[in-house]
Coordinates of C-alpha atoms and ligand atoms in Angstrom, one line a residue:
M29 CA 130.5 129.4 71.5
G30 CA 128.1 127.1 69.7
T31 CA 128.6 124.7 66.7
V32 CA 130.9 125.9 64.0
R33 CA 130.7 125.5 60.2
A34 CA 133.1 123.7 58.1
D35 CA 134.2 126.7 56.2
H36 CA 135.6 128.4 59.4
A37 CA 139.3 128.5 59.5
L38 CA 140.2 126.8 62.8
A39 CA 143.7 126.6 64.0
A40 CA 145.6 127.0 67.2
D41 CA 149.0 126.0 68.6
V42 CA 147.4 123.3 70.8
V43 CA 144.2 121.5 70.2
I44 CA 142.7 119.7 73.2
V45 CA 140.0 117.2 72.5
G46 CA 137.4 116.8 75.3
A47 CA 136.3 119.4 77.9
G48 CA 136.0 116.9 80.7
S49 CA 137.9 116.7 84.0
A50 CA 141.3 116.6 82.5
G51 CA 140.6 118.9 79.5
C52 CA 139.2 121.7 81.6
V53 CA 142.3 121.7 83.8
L54 CA 144.7 121.7 80.8
A55 CA 142.8 124.4 79.0
N56 CA 143.1 126.7 82.0
R57 CA 146.7 126.0 82.8
L58 CA 148.0 126.0 79.2
T59 CA 146.4 129.4 78.5
Q60 CA 148.1 131.0 81.4
D61 CA 150.8 131.5 78.8
P62 CA 149.3 134.3 76.7
K63 CA 151.5 133.4 73.7
L64 CA 150.0 129.9 73.4
Q65 CA 146.8 129.7 71.4
V66 CA 144.5 126.9 72.5
I67 CA 141.3 125.4 71.1
L68 CA 139.3 123.1 73.4
I69 CA 136.9 120.9 71.5
E70 CA 133.9 119.2 73.1
A71 CA 131.3 116.9 71.6
G72 CA 128.6 118.0 74.0
G73 CA 127.3 121.5 74.8
E74 CA 127.5 124.0 77.6
P75 CA 125.7 122.7 80.7
A76 CA 122.1 123.8 80.6
D77 CA 120.2 121.2 82.8
P78 CA 119.6 122.8 86.2
R79 CA 119.8 119.4 87.8
I80 CA 123.6 119.3 87.2
A81 CA 124.0 121.8 90.0
D82 CA 121.7 119.9 92.4
P83 CA 123.9 117.3 94.3
A84 CA 121.0 115.1 95.1
A85 CA 119.9 114.9 91.4
W86 CA 123.1 113.2 90.2
P87 CA 121.5 109.8 89.5
L88 CA 118.8 111.5 87.4
L89 CA 121.3 112.8 84.9
Q90 CA 122.0 109.4 83.5
G91 CA 120.4 108.7 80.2
T92 CA 119.8 112.5 79.6
E93 CA 121.3 114.5 76.7
I94 CA 124.6 115.1 78.7
D95 CA 125.3 111.3 79.0
W96 CA 127.0 109.3 76.2
A97 CA 125.0 106.4 77.7
F98 CA 127.4 103.6 76.8
T99 CA 126.6 100.0 77.6
T100 CA 129.0 97.1 78.3
T101 CA 128.8 93.7 76.6
P102 CA 127.0 91.0 78.6
Q103 CA 129.3 90.2 81.5
P104 CA 129.7 86.5 82.2
G105 CA 131.1 87.3 85.6
L106 CA 128.0 89.3 86.5
A107 CA 125.3 86.8 85.5
G108 CA 125.4 87.8 81.9
R109 CA 124.1 91.4 82.6
R110 CA 125.0 94.4 80.4
H111 CA 125.9 97.5 82.4
P112 CA 124.9 101.0 81.6
W113 CA 128.1 103.1 81.6
P114 CA 127.2 106.8 81.9
R115 CA 129.9 109.3 80.8
G116 CA 129.6 113.0 80.6
R117 CA 129.0 114.6 77.2
V118 CA 129.0 118.3 78.1
V119 CA 131.5 120.9 79.1
G120 CA 132.7 119.5 82.4
G121 CA 132.6 116.0 81.1
S122 CA 131.9 113.2 83.7
S123 CA 132.4 115.7 86.5
A124 CA 129.1 117.2 85.5
L125 CA 127.2 113.9 86.3
H126 CA 129.4 112.2 88.8
A127 CA 128.7 111.6 92.5
M128 CA 131.1 114.3 93.7
G129 CA 133.4 112.2 95.9
H130 CA 136.9 113.6 96.1
M131 CA 139.5 111.1 97.2
R132 CA 143.1 111.4 96.2
G133 CA 144.0 107.7 96.6
H134 CA 146.6 106.0 98.7
P135 CA 150.3 106.9 98.2
L136 CA 151.1 103.3 97.3
D137 CA 148.6 103.5 94.4
F138 CA 151.0 105.9 92.7
A139 CA 154.0 103.7 93.6
A140 CA 152.2 101.0 91.7
W141 CA 151.9 103.3 88.7
E142 CA 155.7 104.0 88.8
A143 CA 156.4 100.3 89.2
A144 CA 154.3 99.6 86.1
G145 CA 156.5 101.9 84.0
A146 CA 155.0 105.4 84.6
T147 CA 158.4 106.7 85.6
G148 CA 158.2 109.8 87.8
W149 CA 154.5 109.5 88.5
N150 CA 154.7 108.7 92.1
W151 CA 153.1 110.2 95.2
D152 CA 155.8 112.7 95.9
A153 CA 155.6 114.0 92.3
L154 CA 151.8 114.2 92.4
R155 CA 151.2 115.5 95.9
P156 CA 152.0 119.2 95.1
F157 CA 149.4 119.0 92.3
F158 CA 146.7 117.6 94.5
L159 CA 147.4 120.6 96.8
L160 CA 147.5 123.0 93.9
S161 CA 144.1 121.9 92.6
E162 CA 142.2 122.2 95.8
T163 CA 140.8 124.5 98.4
S164 CA 140.4 122.0 101.3
P165 CA 138.2 122.4 104.4
F166 CA 141.6 121.8 106.2
A167 CA 143.4 124.5 104.3
G168 CA 146.3 125.9 106.3
E169 CA 147.3 122.5 107.7
E170 CA 150.3 120.6 106.3
G171 CA 149.2 118.4 103.4
Y172 CA 146.1 120.3 102.3
G173 CA 145.7 123.0 99.6
G174 CA 144.2 126.4 100.3
C175 CA 144.1 128.2 97.0
G176 CA 143.1 125.7 94.2
P177 CA 140.1 125.9 92.0
M178 CA 138.4 122.8 93.4
A179 CA 136.5 123.9 96.5
L180 CA 136.0 120.8 98.7
C181 CA 133.8 120.2 101.7
Q182 CA 132.6 117.6 104.1
P183 CA 128.8 117.4 104.9
A184 CA 128.1 120.1 107.4
T185 CA 125.1 118.3 108.9
P186 CA 125.6 114.6 108.0
H187 CA 122.6 112.4 107.5
P188 CA 121.8 110.4 110.6
L189 CA 122.5 107.2 108.8
T190 CA 125.9 108.5 107.9
L191 CA 126.7 109.1 111.5
C192 CA 125.3 105.7 112.4
H193 CA 127.5 104.1 109.6
M194 CA 130.7 105.6 111.0
A195 CA 129.8 104.6 114.6
A196 CA 129.1 101.0 113.4
G197 CA 132.5 100.8 111.8
A198 CA 134.0 102.0 115.1
D199 CA 131.9 99.4 116.9
L200 CA 133.8 96.8 114.9
G201 CA 137.2 98.2 115.9
L202 CA 137.9 100.2 112.7
T203 CA 139.8 103.4 113.7
P204 CA 137.9 106.5 112.6
I205 CA 139.8 109.0 110.5
R206 CA 139.1 112.7 109.9
D207 CA 139.0 112.5 106.1
H208 CA 140.1 110.3 103.2
N209 CA 142.9 112.7 102.1
G210 CA 144.9 112.7 105.2
P211 CA 147.7 110.3 106.3
R212 CA 145.4 107.3 106.5
M213 CA 142.7 106.2 104.1
S214 CA 141.1 103.3 106.0
G215 CA 138.5 103.8 108.6
P216 CA 135.1 105.4 109.0
T217 CA 134.9 109.0 107.9
L218 CA 132.8 111.6 106.1
N219 CA 133.4 111.8 102.3
T220 CA 135.1 114.9 100.9
L221 CA 132.8 116.3 98.3
T222 CA 133.1 118.8 95.4
I223 CA 130.1 120.9 96.5
R224 CA 130.3 124.7 96.9
D225 CA 127.5 126.6 98.5
G226 CA 125.2 123.6 98.3
K227 CA 125.8 123.2 94.5
R228 CA 127.9 120.7 92.5
L229 CA 131.2 122.2 91.4
T230 CA 132.1 120.7 88.1
V231 CA 135.7 120.8 86.9
A232 CA 134.5 123.3 84.3
D233 CA 132.9 125.5 87.0
A234 CA 136.2 125.4 88.8
Y235 CA 138.8 125.7 86.0
L236 CA 136.9 127.5 83.2
D237 CA 135.2 130.3 85.1
A238 CA 134.4 133.6 83.3
V239 CA 137.9 135.0 83.8
V240 CA 139.5 132.0 82.2
R241 CA 137.0 132.0 79.4
A242 CA 137.7 135.6 78.6
R243 CA 141.3 134.9 77.8
A244 CA 142.0 135.9 74.2
N245 CA 144.1 132.8 73.6
L246 CA 141.4 130.2 74.5
R247 CA 138.5 129.1 72.2
I248 CA 136.0 126.6 73.4
L249 CA 134.2 124.8 70.5
T250 CA 131.2 122.8 71.5
G251 CA 129.1 120.4 69.5
I252 CA 132.0 118.9 67.6
L253 CA 132.3 115.1 67.6
V254 CA 136.0 114.4 66.9
D255 CA 136.2 111.5 64.5
R256 CA 139.9 111.1 63.9
L257 CA 143.3 112.7 63.9
T258 CA 144.9 114.3 60.8
F259 CA 148.6 113.7 60.0
G260 CA 151.3 115.5 58.2
P261 CA 153.5 113.8 55.5
D262 CA 156.0 112.9 58.2
G263 CA 153.3 111.2 60.3
R264 CA 153.1 114.0 62.8
A265 CA 149.6 114.7 64.3
V266 CA 148.6 118.1 62.8
G267 CA 144.9 118.4 63.8
V268 CA 141.6 116.6 64.0
S269 CA 138.6 116.2 61.9
G270 CA 135.1 115.9 63.2
Q271 CA 131.4 116.4 62.8
A272 CA 129.4 119.5 63.8
G273 CA 125.9 118.4 62.9
A274 CA 125.9 117.9 59.2
D275 CA 129.2 119.8 58.7
R276 CA 132.6 118.3 58.5
V277 CA 135.1 120.4 60.6
L278 CA 138.9 120.4 60.4
V279 CA 140.9 121.9 63.2
S280 CA 144.6 122.4 62.8
A281 CA 147.2 122.2 65.5
R282 CA 150.4 124.0 64.8
R283 CA 152.3 122.4 67.7
A284 CA 150.3 119.5 69.3
V285 CA 147.1 117.7 69.7
V286 CA 146.2 116.6 73.2
L287 CA 143.5 113.9 73.6
A288 CA 141.5 114.4 76.8
A289 CA 138.4 112.5 75.7
G290 CA 138.4 110.0 78.6
S291 CA 138.9 106.3 79.0
I292 CA 136.4 105.5 76.2
G293 CA 136.8 108.5 73.9
S294 CA 140.6 108.7 73.7
P295 CA 141.2 105.0 72.6
S296 CA 138.3 105.3 70.2
I297 CA 139.7 108.3 68.5
L298 CA 143.2 106.6 68.3
M299 CA 141.6 103.5 66.7
R300 CA 139.5 105.4 64.2
S301 CA 142.8 107.1 63.2
G302 CA 144.5 103.8 62.5
I303 CA 146.4 103.5 65.8
G304 CA 145.4 100.3 67.6
P305 CA 145.3 96.5 67.3
A306 CA 146.0 95.9 63.6
G307 CA 143.7 92.9 63.2
D308 CA 140.7 94.7 64.7
L309 CA 141.2 97.8 62.7
A310 CA 141.7 95.9 59.4
S311 CA 138.5 94.0 60.1
L312 CA 136.6 97.3 60.2
G313 CA 138.2 98.6 57.0
I314 CA 140.3 101.2 58.9
P315 CA 143.8 101.6 57.3
V316 CA 146.4 100.7 59.9
L317 CA 148.9 103.4 60.6
Q318 CA 150.4 101.8 63.7
D319 CA 149.8 98.3 65.1
R320 CA 149.3 99.1 68.8
P321 CA 147.7 96.2 70.7
G322 CA 147.7 98.3 73.9
V323 CA 145.1 100.8 72.7
G324 CA 141.8 99.9 74.4
A325 CA 143.4 97.2 76.5
N326 CA 144.1 97.2 80.3
L327 CA 140.5 98.4 81.0
Q328 CA 139.7 98.3 84.7
D329 CA 136.9 99.6 86.8
H330 CA 135.7 99.5 90.4
L331 CA 132.6 97.5 91.2
L332 CA 130.1 98.3 94.0
S333 CA 127.3 96.1 95.0
A334 CA 123.7 97.1 95.4
G335 CA 123.4 95.9 97.7
N336 CA 123.1 94.9 101.3
V337 CA 119.6 96.5 101.7
Y338 CA 117.7 97.0 105.0
R339 CA 114.2 98.0 106.0
A340 CA 114.5 100.9 108.4
R341 CA 112.8 101.1 111.8
R342 CA 111.9 104.7 111.2
P343 CA 111.5 107.1 108.3
V344 CA 114.7 107.8 106.5
P345 CA 115.0 111.6 105.9
P346 CA 116.0 112.7 102.4
T347 CA 119.6 113.6 101.7
T348 CA 120.9 117.2 102.0
T349 CA 123.9 116.3 99.8
Q350 CA 124.2 113.4 97.3
H351 CA 122.8 110.4 99.2
S352 CA 126.2 108.8 99.9
E353 CA 128.2 110.7 102.5
S354 CA 130.5 108.0 104.0
L355 CA 132.7 105.4 102.3
T356 CA 134.5 103.3 104.9
Y357 CA 137.7 101.8 103.4
I358 CA 138.9 98.6 105.1
G359 CA 142.2 96.8 105.1
A360 CA 140.6 93.4 105.4
R361 CA 143.7 91.5 104.6
T362 CA 146.1 93.7 106.3
A363 CA 145.9 95.7 109.5
D364 CA 148.8 97.8 108.3
P365 CA 147.5 101.3 107.7
A366 CA 150.5 102.0 105.5
L367 CA 149.1 99.6 102.9
P368 CA 146.2 100.5 100.6
P369 CA 142.8 99.3 101.9
D370 CA 141.3 96.4 99.8
L371 CA 137.6 96.8 100.5
V372 CA 135.0 99.5 100.8
V373 CA 131.5 99.7 102.4
G374 CA 129.5 102.8 101.9
I375 CA 126.1 103.9 103.2
V376 CA 123.4 105.2 100.8
S377 CA 120.4 106.8 102.5
M378 CA 117.9 105.1 100.2
P379 CA 117.3 101.6 99.0
V380 CA 119.4 100.7 95.9
L381 CA 119.1 97.5 94.0
S382 CA 121.0 96.5 90.9
D383 CA 119.1 95.6 87.8
G384 CA 120.0 92.0 88.6
L385 CA 117.9 92.1 91.8
A386 CA 115.4 94.8 91.1
G387 CA 112.8 92.3 89.9
L388 CA 112.8 90.5 93.2
V389 CA 110.0 91.3 95.6
G390 CA 110.6 93.0 98.9
A391 CA 112.5 96.2 98.1
P392 CA 111.4 99.0 100.3
A393 CA 110.2 102.4 99.0
P394 CA 112.5 105.5 99.3
G395 CA 112.2 106.7 102.9
E396 CA 111.7 103.2 104.2
G397 CA 115.1 101.6 103.7
Y398 CA 118.8 102.1 103.2
T399 CA 121.7 100.3 101.5
L400 CA 125.2 99.3 102.4
M401 CA 127.1 99.3 99.1
F402 CA 130.2 97.2 99.1
G403 CA 133.1 96.9 96.7
I404 CA 136.7 96.1 96.0
T405 CA 139.5 98.7 95.6
H406 CA 142.1 97.0 93.4
P407 CA 140.5 94.6 91.0
R408 CA 142.7 92.2 89.0
S409 CA 140.3 91.7 86.1
R410 CA 141.2 93.5 82.9
G411 CA 139.0 94.1 80.0
R412 CA 139.1 96.1 76.8
I413 CA 137.5 98.5 74.5
M414 CA 137.2 97.9 70.8
L415 CA 135.5 99.7 68.0
A416 CA 132.3 98.3 66.6
S417 CA 132.5 100.4 63.5
A418 CA 134.6 103.1 61.9
D419 CA 131.6 105.4 62.2
P420 CA 132.1 107.8 65.2
M421 CA 128.4 107.8 65.9
V422 CA 128.5 104.1 66.7
H423 CA 129.4 103.3 70.3
P424 CA 132.4 101.1 70.9
V425 CA 132.3 97.6 72.3
I426 CA 133.1 97.8 76.1
D427 CA 134.1 94.6 77.8
P428 CA 135.4 95.1 81.3
R429 CA 135.5 91.4 82.1
Y430 CA 134.2 92.1 85.6
L431 CA 135.0 89.4 88.2
E432 CA 137.0 87.3 85.6
A433 CA 139.8 87.0 88.2
E434 CA 139.2 84.5 91.0
E435 CA 140.8 86.9 93.4
D436 CA 138.2 89.6 92.6
R437 CA 135.4 87.2 93.3
E438 CA 136.9 86.2 96.7
H439 CA 137.4 89.9 97.6
L440 CA 133.8 90.8 96.7
L441 CA 132.5 88.0 98.9
E442 CA 134.6 89.3 101.7
A443 CA 133.2 92.8 101.1
L444 CA 129.7 91.4 101.4
E445 CA 130.7 89.8 104.7
W446 CA 132.0 93.2 106.0
A447 CA 128.9 95.0 104.8
R448 CA 126.7 92.6 106.8
R449 CA 128.9 92.8 109.8
I450 CA 128.7 96.6 109.8
G451 CA 125.0 96.6 109.0
S452 CA 124.3 94.4 112.1
A453 CA 126.8 96.3 114.4
P454 CA 125.3 97.8 117.6
A455 CA 125.2 101.3 116.2
Y456 CA 122.8 100.3 113.5
K457 CA 120.3 98.8 116.0
A458 CA 118.3 102.1 116.0
W459 CA 117.8 101.8 112.2
N460 CA 117.9 98.1 111.3
Q461 CA 114.5 96.6 111.3
Q462 CA 115.2 93.8 108.8
E463 CA 118.0 92.8 106.4
L464 CA 116.2 92.4 103.1
F465 CA 119.1 91.6 100.7
P466 CA 120.8 89.3 100.6
R467 CA 117.9 87.0 101.5
P468 CA 118.5 83.9 103.6
Q469 CA 118.6 81.6 100.5
D470 CA 121.3 83.9 99.0
L471 CA 123.5 83.1 102.0
E472 CA 123.2 79.3 102.2
T473 CA 126.4 78.3 100.4
R474 CA 129.4 79.9 98.8
D475 CA 127.8 79.4 95.4
S476 CA 124.6 81.1 96.5
R477 CA 126.6 84.0 97.9
L478 CA 128.6 84.3 94.7
S479 CA 125.4 84.2 92.7
F480 CA 124.1 87.0 94.8
V481 CA 127.1 89.3 94.3
R482 CA 127.2 88.5 90.6
R483 CA 123.7 89.9 90.4
A484 CA 124.2 92.7 92.9
A485 CA 127.4 94.3 91.5
V486 CA 127.3 97.5 89.4
T487 CA 129.9 99.8 88.1
H488 CA 131.3 102.4 90.5
H489 CA 131.9 104.5 87.3
H490 CA 135.8 104.6 87.4
P491 CA 137.1 103.1 84.1
V492 CA 140.8 103.8 83.6
G493 CA 143.8 102.4 81.8
T494 CA 142.8 102.1 78.1
C495 CA 145.8 104.2 76.8
R496 CA 148.2 103.1 79.6
M497 CA 151.2 105.1 80.4
G498 CA 154.5 103.1 80.6
T499 CA 157.7 102.1 78.9
D500 CA 157.0 98.5 77.7
R501 CA 155.9 97.4 74.3
T502 CA 152.1 97.6 75.0
A503 CA 152.2 101.0 76.7
V504 CA 150.4 103.7 74.7
V505 CA 151.9 106.8 76.1
D506 CA 155.4 107.4 77.4
P507 CA 155.8 108.9 80.9
D508 CA 156.1 112.3 79.2
L509 CA 152.5 111.7 77.9
S510 CA 153.5 111.6 74.3
V511 CA 151.8 108.9 72.2
R512 CA 154.5 106.4 71.3
G513 CA 155.5 106.6 67.7
V514 CA 153.3 109.6 66.9
P515 CA 155.0 113.0 67.1
G516 CA 152.8 115.9 68.1
L517 CA 150.3 113.8 69.9
Y518 CA 149.7 113.5 73.7
I519 CA 147.0 112.0 75.9
V520 CA 146.0 113.4 79.3
D521 CA 142.9 111.8 81.0
A522 CA 141.8 108.8 82.9
S523 CA 142.8 106.5 80.1
I524 CA 146.5 106.9 80.8
L525 CA 146.3 105.8 84.4
P526 CA 148.2 102.5 84.6
S527 CA 145.9 101.2 87.4
L528 CA 143.0 102.3 89.6
T529 CA 143.6 104.3 92.7
T530 CA 142.0 103.0 95.9
G531 CA 138.9 105.3 95.7
P532 CA 137.1 107.3 93.0
V533 CA 139.5 108.6 90.5
N534 CA 138.5 112.2 89.6
A535 CA 140.9 113.8 92.0
A536 CA 143.8 111.8 90.6
V537 CA 142.7 112.7 87.0
I538 CA 142.8 116.4 88.0
A539 CA 146.2 116.1 89.6
V540 CA 147.6 114.2 86.6
A541 CA 146.3 117.0 84.3
E542 CA 147.8 119.7 86.6
R543 CA 151.2 117.9 86.5
A544 CA 150.8 117.4 82.7
A545 CA 150.4 121.1 82.2
T546 CA 153.9 121.6 83.7
L547 CA 155.5 118.8 81.7
L548 CA 154.2 119.3 78.2
V549 CA 156.6 121.2 76.1
F550 CA 155.2 122.3 72.7
Ligands
FAD616 P1 135.6 112.9 81.1 O1 135.4 113.8 82.3 O2 134.6 111.9 80.9 O3 135.8 113.9 79.9 C1 135.9 113.4 78.5 C2 135.3 114.5 77.7 O4 135.6 114.2 76.3 C3 133.8 114.5 77.8 O5 133.3 115.8 78.0 C4 133.4 114.0 76.4 O6 132.1 114.5 76.0 C5 134.5 114.4 75.5 N1 134.7 113.6 74.3 C6 134.8 112.2 74.3 N2 134.9 111.8 73.1 C7 134.9 112.9 72.3 C8 134.9 113.1 70.9 N3 135.1 112.1 70.0 N4 134.9 114.4 70.4 C9 134.8 115.4 71.2 N5 134.7 115.3 72.6 C10 134.7 114.0 73.1 N6 134.9 110.1 90.3 C11 135.1 110.6 91.5 O7 136.3 110.9 91.8 N7 134.1 110.7 92.4 C12 132.8 110.3 92.2 O8 132.0 110.5 93.0 C13 132.6 109.8 90.9 N8 131.3 109.4 90.6 C14 131.0 109.1 89.3 C15 129.7 108.9 88.9 C16 129.3 108.7 87.6 C17 127.9 108.5 87.2 C18 130.3 108.8 86.6 C19 130.0 108.7 85.1 C20 131.7 109.0 86.9 C21 132.0 109.1 88.3 N9 133.3 109.4 88.7 C22 133.6 109.8 89.9 C23 134.4 109.3 87.7 C24 135.0 110.6 87.2 O9 134.0 111.5 86.9 C25 135.8 110.4 86.0 O10 136.8 109.4 86.2 C26 136.5 111.6 85.4 O11 135.6 112.6 85.2 C27 137.3 111.3 84.1 O12 137.8 112.4 83.6 P2 138.4 112.4 82.1 O13 138.9 113.8 81.8 O14 139.2 111.3 81.9 O15 137.0 112.1 81.2

C-alpha cells in the first residue's frame, strides 16, 4: 500500500511503528492471531532498488533513497571526524542495507543484559527464539533451527583470501571453529550470512512474504513519517501522528502502540512526544510529559578500523558474496573460550580506507589489495542521542563518544597488533606483497599508533541501547517491554538492548522481537 491521505480512518488494535528488523518479526507473529488487527507503519517505501538483493552491492546502498543518512557529531576520540551513520528507511529497515552477517552473540552477552536489570532476558530464555527464527545450514543438529524464516548460509566457495585469513589465524594458534553460532565464538571461521539463492534475504523478505501480507488483519502503511505519539486523557498512548507527504495522518491504537523505529528513531519519537530529558525538551519548546533522562542515553556502537591494508602479490578476485566472509573473534585477554571474545579481526577482499586515511597516498586500486579490519567487541564508551529540533524532518544529534573510555583505546591498539600479526602470519605469505597501512611512521610510538587508530576507526553500524531495558531509575522500558510510566506503549528494537552483543546485532534483535511477540499481552 502506498501513502495514505489524512482523511482516511486508520485504526487497529496494535500499531507498530517501523518496518525494520524488529517490526517485520512482530507484524508477522502478532497477526498469527486472526482476531488482532495490526497496522505496521514505515517512513520509507517498499524496496525497489535491485541492488538491495545483490549481496556485493551493499556498500553502494548508503546515501541512496533507502538510507536515512544520519551523521554523528565531530568525534574528539576519532580525530574530530564526523561519521556517516547509514540506517534503512524502507520496508525491511536496516536489514535491507546491512552486511548480512548473522551472529547470535556469546551466551554471557545476555547474562550481562540480565545483570543490568533486563530480568529474564538471558541466554536460556532467548535461545529458543534464535532457533525459531532461523533455518540454519546445520539444521537437524542440537542448537540449530530448521524451520525459521531467516535462511542462513556460509559461503559455498569462500574467497581465497577468506581461506587464507582462517589459516593465518590457525598459524597463530587460534583454534578454528565451524561457525559463530555454535558452542564457541572465538576462532577463525566462515561468517554465517543471510543470503538465500545468492540474494540478500531481508527480514521483510523472510517475515513479510506474500502469505503473511495477505492476512486480513495486517495493514502495512508506507511513506508515513511518524512524528509523535498521541495520548488519551489518562496519559495512555492511543496512537501516533505523522506526515505522509503534505498530509497529516492520525493512526489510532485501540490496545497498544509498539515502537520499532530503531536505536535512533524510537528515542526520537519519544522525545518529540515529550518523554525524555526535561531540560533538553524544554529548550526545544517541547512540552514535557515525563522527565526521562535515560531516553537517548546509553548509546553504544562497535568500531571497526579501516584499516590494516596490504598490497596483494597477485590479482584479488571479486567477491561472490558480500566482500567480508570471515570475522575472527579473539579472546586476547583471556584464553577461556567460555568468556566472550574481546577483539575481532576480519578480512575484506578489497582495499578499505576510512575517510581519515583516504587522502593519504598509496592506497591500492580494487583488485590490487585487501584489508584486515579490526575492532573491539564490548566498548565501554557511552554516548547519546538528542533532538536538534521538534521538527521530525530534522535529524537528531548523534554523539557516540567513540573511544572516550581509556580501556577502549587500549583495546583498539591491541586489535591493531592482532591484525598485523595475522596479516604477517605464514599463511598470508602467498598474498602479502607489502603492508601499506599503518605506515612505518604510524607505528613509531604509542601516540602515533593511537593517532592512526583514531583516524582509521569507522562505525561497524551496530548502535544499541538508547531506550534501555531495565529496572533502575534511568531504564526506559521494563523487562516486559512496556515504556515506564506510559500505559499502552511498548518498544521492541535495538534501542532496548542494555548492551552490545559480541558481534553484529541483527540476529539478537530478531530473537528479541520473536520473544517479545510471546510476552506482549494487549
Ligand atoms: P531498523 O531495522 O533500522 O528498523 C527501524 C525502521 O523504523 C526503519 O525501517 C525505519 O525507516 C523506521 N522508522 C524510523 N523512524 C521512523 C519514523 N519516525 N516513522 C516511521 N518509520 C520510522 N547487523 C548484523 O547483524 N549484521 C551485519 O552484517 C550488519 N551490517 C550492517 C551494515 C549497515 C550498513 C547497517 C546500517 C547496519 C548493519 N547491521 C548489521 C545492523 C542491523 O542491521 C541493525 O542492528 C538492525 O537492523 C536493527 O533493527 P531495528 O529493528 O532496531 O531497526
